[in-house]
Short mmCIF file of C-alpha atoms and ligand atoms in Angstrom, two decimals:
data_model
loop_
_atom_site.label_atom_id
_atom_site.label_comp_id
_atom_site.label_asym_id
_atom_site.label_seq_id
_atom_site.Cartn_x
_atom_site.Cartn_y
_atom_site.Cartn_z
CA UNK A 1 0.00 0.00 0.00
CA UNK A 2 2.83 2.18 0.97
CA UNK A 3 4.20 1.96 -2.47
CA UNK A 4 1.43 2.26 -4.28
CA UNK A 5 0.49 5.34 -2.51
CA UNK A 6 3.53 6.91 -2.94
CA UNK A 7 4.85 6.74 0.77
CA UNK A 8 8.56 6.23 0.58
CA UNK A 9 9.75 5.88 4.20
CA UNK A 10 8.71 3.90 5.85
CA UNK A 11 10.08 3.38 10.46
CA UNK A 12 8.54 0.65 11.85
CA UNK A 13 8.62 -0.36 15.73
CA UNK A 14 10.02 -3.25 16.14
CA UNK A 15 11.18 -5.20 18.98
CA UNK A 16 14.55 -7.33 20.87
CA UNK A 17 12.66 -10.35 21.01
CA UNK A 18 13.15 -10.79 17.14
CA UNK A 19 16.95 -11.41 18.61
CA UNK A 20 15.24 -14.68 20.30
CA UNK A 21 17.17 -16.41 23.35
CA UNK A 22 20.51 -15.63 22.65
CA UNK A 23 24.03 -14.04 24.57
CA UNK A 24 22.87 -11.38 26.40
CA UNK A 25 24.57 -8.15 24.88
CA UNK A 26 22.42 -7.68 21.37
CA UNK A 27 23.69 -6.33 18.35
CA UNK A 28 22.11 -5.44 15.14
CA UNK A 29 24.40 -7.77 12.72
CA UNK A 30 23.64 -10.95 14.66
CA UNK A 31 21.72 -13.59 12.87
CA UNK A 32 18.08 -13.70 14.05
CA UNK A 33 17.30 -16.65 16.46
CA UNK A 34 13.61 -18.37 16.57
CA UNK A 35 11.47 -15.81 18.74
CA UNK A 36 9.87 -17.13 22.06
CA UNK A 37 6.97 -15.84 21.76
CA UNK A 38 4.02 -15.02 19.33
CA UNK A 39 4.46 -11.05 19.84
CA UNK A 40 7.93 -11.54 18.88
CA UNK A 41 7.18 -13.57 15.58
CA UNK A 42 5.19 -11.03 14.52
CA UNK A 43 7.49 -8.47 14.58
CA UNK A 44 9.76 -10.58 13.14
CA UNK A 45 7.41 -11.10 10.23
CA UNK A 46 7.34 -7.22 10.20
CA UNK A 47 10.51 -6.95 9.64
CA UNK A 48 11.19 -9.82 7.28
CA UNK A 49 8.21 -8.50 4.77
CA UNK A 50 9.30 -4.60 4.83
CA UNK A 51 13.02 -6.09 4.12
CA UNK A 52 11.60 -7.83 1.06
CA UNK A 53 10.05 -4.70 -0.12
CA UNK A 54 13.01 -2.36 0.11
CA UNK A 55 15.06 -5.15 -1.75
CA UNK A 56 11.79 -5.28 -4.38
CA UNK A 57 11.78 -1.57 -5.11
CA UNK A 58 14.65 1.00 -4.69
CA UNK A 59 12.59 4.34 -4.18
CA UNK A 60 11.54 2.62 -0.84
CA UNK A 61 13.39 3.21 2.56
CA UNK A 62 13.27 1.51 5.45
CA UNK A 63 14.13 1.75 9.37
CA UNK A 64 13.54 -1.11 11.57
CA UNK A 65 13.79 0.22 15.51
CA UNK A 66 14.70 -2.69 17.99
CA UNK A 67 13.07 -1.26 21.18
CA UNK A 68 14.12 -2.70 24.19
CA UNK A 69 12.09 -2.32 27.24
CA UNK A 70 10.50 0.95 26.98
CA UNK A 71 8.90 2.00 30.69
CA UNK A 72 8.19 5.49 32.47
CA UNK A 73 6.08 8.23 31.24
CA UNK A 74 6.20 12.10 30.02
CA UNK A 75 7.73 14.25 33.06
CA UNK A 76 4.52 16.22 33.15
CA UNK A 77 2.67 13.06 34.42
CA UNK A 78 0.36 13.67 31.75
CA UNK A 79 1.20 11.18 29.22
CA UNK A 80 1.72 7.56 30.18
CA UNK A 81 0.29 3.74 29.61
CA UNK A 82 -2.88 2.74 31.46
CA UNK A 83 -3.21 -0.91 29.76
CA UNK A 84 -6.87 -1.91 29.96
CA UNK A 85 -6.88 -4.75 32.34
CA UNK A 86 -4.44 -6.79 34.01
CA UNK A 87 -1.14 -5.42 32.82
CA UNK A 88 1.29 -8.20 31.28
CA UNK A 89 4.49 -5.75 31.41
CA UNK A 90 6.29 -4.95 34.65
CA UNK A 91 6.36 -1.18 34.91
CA UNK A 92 2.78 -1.11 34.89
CA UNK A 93 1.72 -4.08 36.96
CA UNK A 94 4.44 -2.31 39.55
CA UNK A 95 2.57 1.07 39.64
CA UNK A 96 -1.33 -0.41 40.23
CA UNK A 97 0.67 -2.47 42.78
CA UNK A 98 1.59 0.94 45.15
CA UNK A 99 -1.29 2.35 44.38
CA UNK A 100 -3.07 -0.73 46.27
CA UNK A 101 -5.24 -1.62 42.74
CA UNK A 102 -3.48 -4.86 42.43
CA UNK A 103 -2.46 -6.76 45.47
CA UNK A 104 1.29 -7.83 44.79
CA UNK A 105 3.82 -8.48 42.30
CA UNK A 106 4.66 -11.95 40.75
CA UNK A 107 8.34 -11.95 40.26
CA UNK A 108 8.53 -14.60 37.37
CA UNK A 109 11.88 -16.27 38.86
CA UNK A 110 14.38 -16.07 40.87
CA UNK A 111 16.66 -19.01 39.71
CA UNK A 112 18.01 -17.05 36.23
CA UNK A 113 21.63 -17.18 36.09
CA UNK A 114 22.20 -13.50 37.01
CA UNK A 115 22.87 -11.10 39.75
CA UNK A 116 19.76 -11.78 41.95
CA UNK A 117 18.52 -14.42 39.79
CA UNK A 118 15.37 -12.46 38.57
CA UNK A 119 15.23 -11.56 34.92
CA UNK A 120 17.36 -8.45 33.41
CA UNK A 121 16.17 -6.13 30.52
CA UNK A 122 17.28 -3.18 28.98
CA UNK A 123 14.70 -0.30 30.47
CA UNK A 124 14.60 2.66 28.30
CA UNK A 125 12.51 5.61 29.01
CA UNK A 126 9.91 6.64 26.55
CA UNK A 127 10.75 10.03 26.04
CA UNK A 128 14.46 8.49 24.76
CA UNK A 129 12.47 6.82 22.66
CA UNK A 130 10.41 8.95 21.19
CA UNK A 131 13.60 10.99 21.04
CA UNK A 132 15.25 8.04 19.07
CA UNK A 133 12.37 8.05 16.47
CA UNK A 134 13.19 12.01 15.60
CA UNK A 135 16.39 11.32 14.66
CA UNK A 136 15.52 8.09 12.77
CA UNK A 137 12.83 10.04 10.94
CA UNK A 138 15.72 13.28 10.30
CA UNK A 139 18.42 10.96 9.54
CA UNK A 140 16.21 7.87 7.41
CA UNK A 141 19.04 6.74 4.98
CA UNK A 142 18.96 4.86 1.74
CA UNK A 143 17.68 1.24 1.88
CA UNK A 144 16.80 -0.71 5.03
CA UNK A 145 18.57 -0.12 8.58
CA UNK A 146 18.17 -1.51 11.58
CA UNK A 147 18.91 0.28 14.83
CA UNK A 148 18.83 -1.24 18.83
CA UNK A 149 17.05 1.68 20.71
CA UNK A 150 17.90 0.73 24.21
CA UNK A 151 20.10 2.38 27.40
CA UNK A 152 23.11 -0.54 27.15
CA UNK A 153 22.18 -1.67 30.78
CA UNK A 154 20.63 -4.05 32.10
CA UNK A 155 18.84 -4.12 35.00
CA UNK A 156 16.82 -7.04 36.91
CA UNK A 157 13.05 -7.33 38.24
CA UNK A 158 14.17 -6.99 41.67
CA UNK A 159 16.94 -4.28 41.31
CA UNK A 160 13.67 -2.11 39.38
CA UNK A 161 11.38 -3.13 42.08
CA UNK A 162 13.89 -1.55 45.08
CA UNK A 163 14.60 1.03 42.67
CA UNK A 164 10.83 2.30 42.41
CA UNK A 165 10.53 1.70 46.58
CA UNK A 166 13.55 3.82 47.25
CA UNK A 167 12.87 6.62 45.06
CA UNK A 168 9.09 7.33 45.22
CA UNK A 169 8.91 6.21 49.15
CA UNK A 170 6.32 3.85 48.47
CA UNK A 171 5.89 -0.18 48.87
CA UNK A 172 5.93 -2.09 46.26
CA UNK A 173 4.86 -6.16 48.04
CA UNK A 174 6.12 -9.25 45.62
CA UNK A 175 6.48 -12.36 45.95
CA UNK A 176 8.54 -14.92 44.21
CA UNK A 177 6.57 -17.11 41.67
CA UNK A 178 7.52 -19.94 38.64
CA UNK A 179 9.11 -18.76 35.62
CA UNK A 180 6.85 -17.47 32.76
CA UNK A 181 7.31 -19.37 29.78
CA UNK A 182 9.18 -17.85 27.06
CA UNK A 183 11.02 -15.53 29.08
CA UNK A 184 14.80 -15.30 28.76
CA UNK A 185 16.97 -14.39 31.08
CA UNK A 186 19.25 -11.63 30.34
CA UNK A 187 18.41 -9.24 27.08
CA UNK A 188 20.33 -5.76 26.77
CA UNK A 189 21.13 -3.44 23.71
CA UNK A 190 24.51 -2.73 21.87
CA UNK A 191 23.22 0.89 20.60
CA UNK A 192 26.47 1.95 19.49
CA UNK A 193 24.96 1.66 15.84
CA UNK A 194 22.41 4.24 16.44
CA UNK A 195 24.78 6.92 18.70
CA UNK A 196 27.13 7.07 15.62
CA UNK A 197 24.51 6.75 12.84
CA UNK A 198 21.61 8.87 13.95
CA UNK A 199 23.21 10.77 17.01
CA UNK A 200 20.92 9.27 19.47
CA UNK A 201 21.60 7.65 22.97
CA UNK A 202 19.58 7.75 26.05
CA UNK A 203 19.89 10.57 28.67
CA UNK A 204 17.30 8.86 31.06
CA UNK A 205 17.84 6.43 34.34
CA UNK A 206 15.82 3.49 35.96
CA UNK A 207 15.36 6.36 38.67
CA UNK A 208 13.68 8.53 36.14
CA UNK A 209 11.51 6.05 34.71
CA UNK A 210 10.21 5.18 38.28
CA UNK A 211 9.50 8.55 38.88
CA UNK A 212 7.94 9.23 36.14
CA UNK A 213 5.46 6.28 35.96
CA UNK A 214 4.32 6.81 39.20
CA UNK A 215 3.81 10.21 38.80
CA UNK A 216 1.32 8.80 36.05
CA UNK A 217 -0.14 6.23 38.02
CA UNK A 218 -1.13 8.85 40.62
CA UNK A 219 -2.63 11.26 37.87
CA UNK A 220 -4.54 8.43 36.28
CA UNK A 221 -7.87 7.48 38.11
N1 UDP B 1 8.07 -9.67 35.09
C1 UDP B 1 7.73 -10.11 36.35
N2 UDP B 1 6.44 -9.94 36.77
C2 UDP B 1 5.47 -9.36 36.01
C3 UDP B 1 5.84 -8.89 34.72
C4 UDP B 1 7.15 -9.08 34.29
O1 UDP B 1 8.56 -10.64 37.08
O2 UDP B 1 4.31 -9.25 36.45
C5 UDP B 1 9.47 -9.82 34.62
C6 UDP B 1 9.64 -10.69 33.38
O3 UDP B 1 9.82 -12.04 33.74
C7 UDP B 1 10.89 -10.08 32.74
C8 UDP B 1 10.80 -8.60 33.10
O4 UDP B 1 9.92 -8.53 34.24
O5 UDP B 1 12.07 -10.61 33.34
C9 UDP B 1 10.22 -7.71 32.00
O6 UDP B 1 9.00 -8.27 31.55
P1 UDP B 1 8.02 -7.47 30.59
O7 UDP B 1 6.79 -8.33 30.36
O8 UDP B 1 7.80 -6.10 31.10
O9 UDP B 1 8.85 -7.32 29.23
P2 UDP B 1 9.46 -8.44 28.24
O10 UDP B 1 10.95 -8.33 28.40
O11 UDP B 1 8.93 -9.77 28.61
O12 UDP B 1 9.02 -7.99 26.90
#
């Protein structure tokens, strides 16, 4: 459609599960593994079809965006995520746990081989992000590109969990539970490829995101 419309870039939000269970430090050149889960293939798919189509016809460009865990919200407090339901990502489930709307936190693990044995991700706040998609957008070069958008730390559930206690003075209960299936253990970004190629890297902390989001979660009724 994009082509025969006449729309000739093309960014598309993709994710670092198309990287599947792999080592733990993700880079942009490394062969794709099989994804864990559905969300992952489709992004995969994504990508795989909007690679065809740049190779299929030259006037089209293409930027693929790995995001890595994005989490937080606007500083105002006025922009955020309020999933409908339960939520399935941690950020969220964490704030309607403080603000007493969900009882406690399942911690999916403890017995990863890492430094509390919960699971690490890459956190990246969403205003890096959105930040990240300007400069993909300014900078869009010829052909198809693929760029990690993530902080290049890692940080686990636990280590986020103490992180949101400590800096909004607020509890946070959990409790250890099973693994979820098709987790992995460890996943953080090599964005070297976007600093030197689109002049973006993060400026935001896990302390920043935690503010943030609960500065949401208390706006949001
Ligand atoms: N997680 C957790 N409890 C939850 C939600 C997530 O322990 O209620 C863990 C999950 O196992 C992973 C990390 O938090 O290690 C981030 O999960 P999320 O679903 O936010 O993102 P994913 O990396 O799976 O896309």
């Amino acid at each position: 459609m994009c082509i025969k419309y006449g729309v000739g870039k093309f960014v598309f939000s993709s994710s670092a599960t198309v990287y599947g269970d792999q080592p733990s430090l993700l880079k942009e050149d490394m062969e794709l593994k099989k994804t864990t889960n559905p969300y992952g293939e489709t992004k995969a798919m994504s990508e795989r079809i909007l690679t065809d189509a740049v190779h299929a016809n030259s006037n089209f460009v293409v930027s693929l965006l790995r995001y890595f865990n994005p989490a937080g919200a606007h500083e105002s407090g006025l922009i955020g995520e309020d999933p409908n339901g339960i939520p399935n990502n941690l950020m969220p489930y964490v704030t309607k746990v403080a603000k007493g709307i969900l009882p406690k936190l399942s911690v999916f693990g403890n017995d990863y081989d890492t430094v509390d044995g919960t699971g690490i991700r890459d956190y990246i706040h969403v205003v890096d992000l959105a930040k990240g998609h300007v400069n993909a957008i300014e900078k869009i070069q010829q052909g198809i590109n693929v760029y990690n958008l993530g902080t290049g730390r890692g940080t686990s559930v636990l280590e986020l969990v103490h992180a949101f206690t400590r800096v909004n003075e607020v509890d946070v209960p959990y409790e250890i539970v099973a693994r979820r299936q098709g987790d992995i253990a460890t996943c953080f970004a090599d964005s070297s490829k976007a600093e030197e190629e689109l002049g973006w890297k993060t400026e935001l902390t896990i302390d920043d995101m935690v503010r943030d989001a609960w500065k949401f979660e208390k706006n949001t009724k």
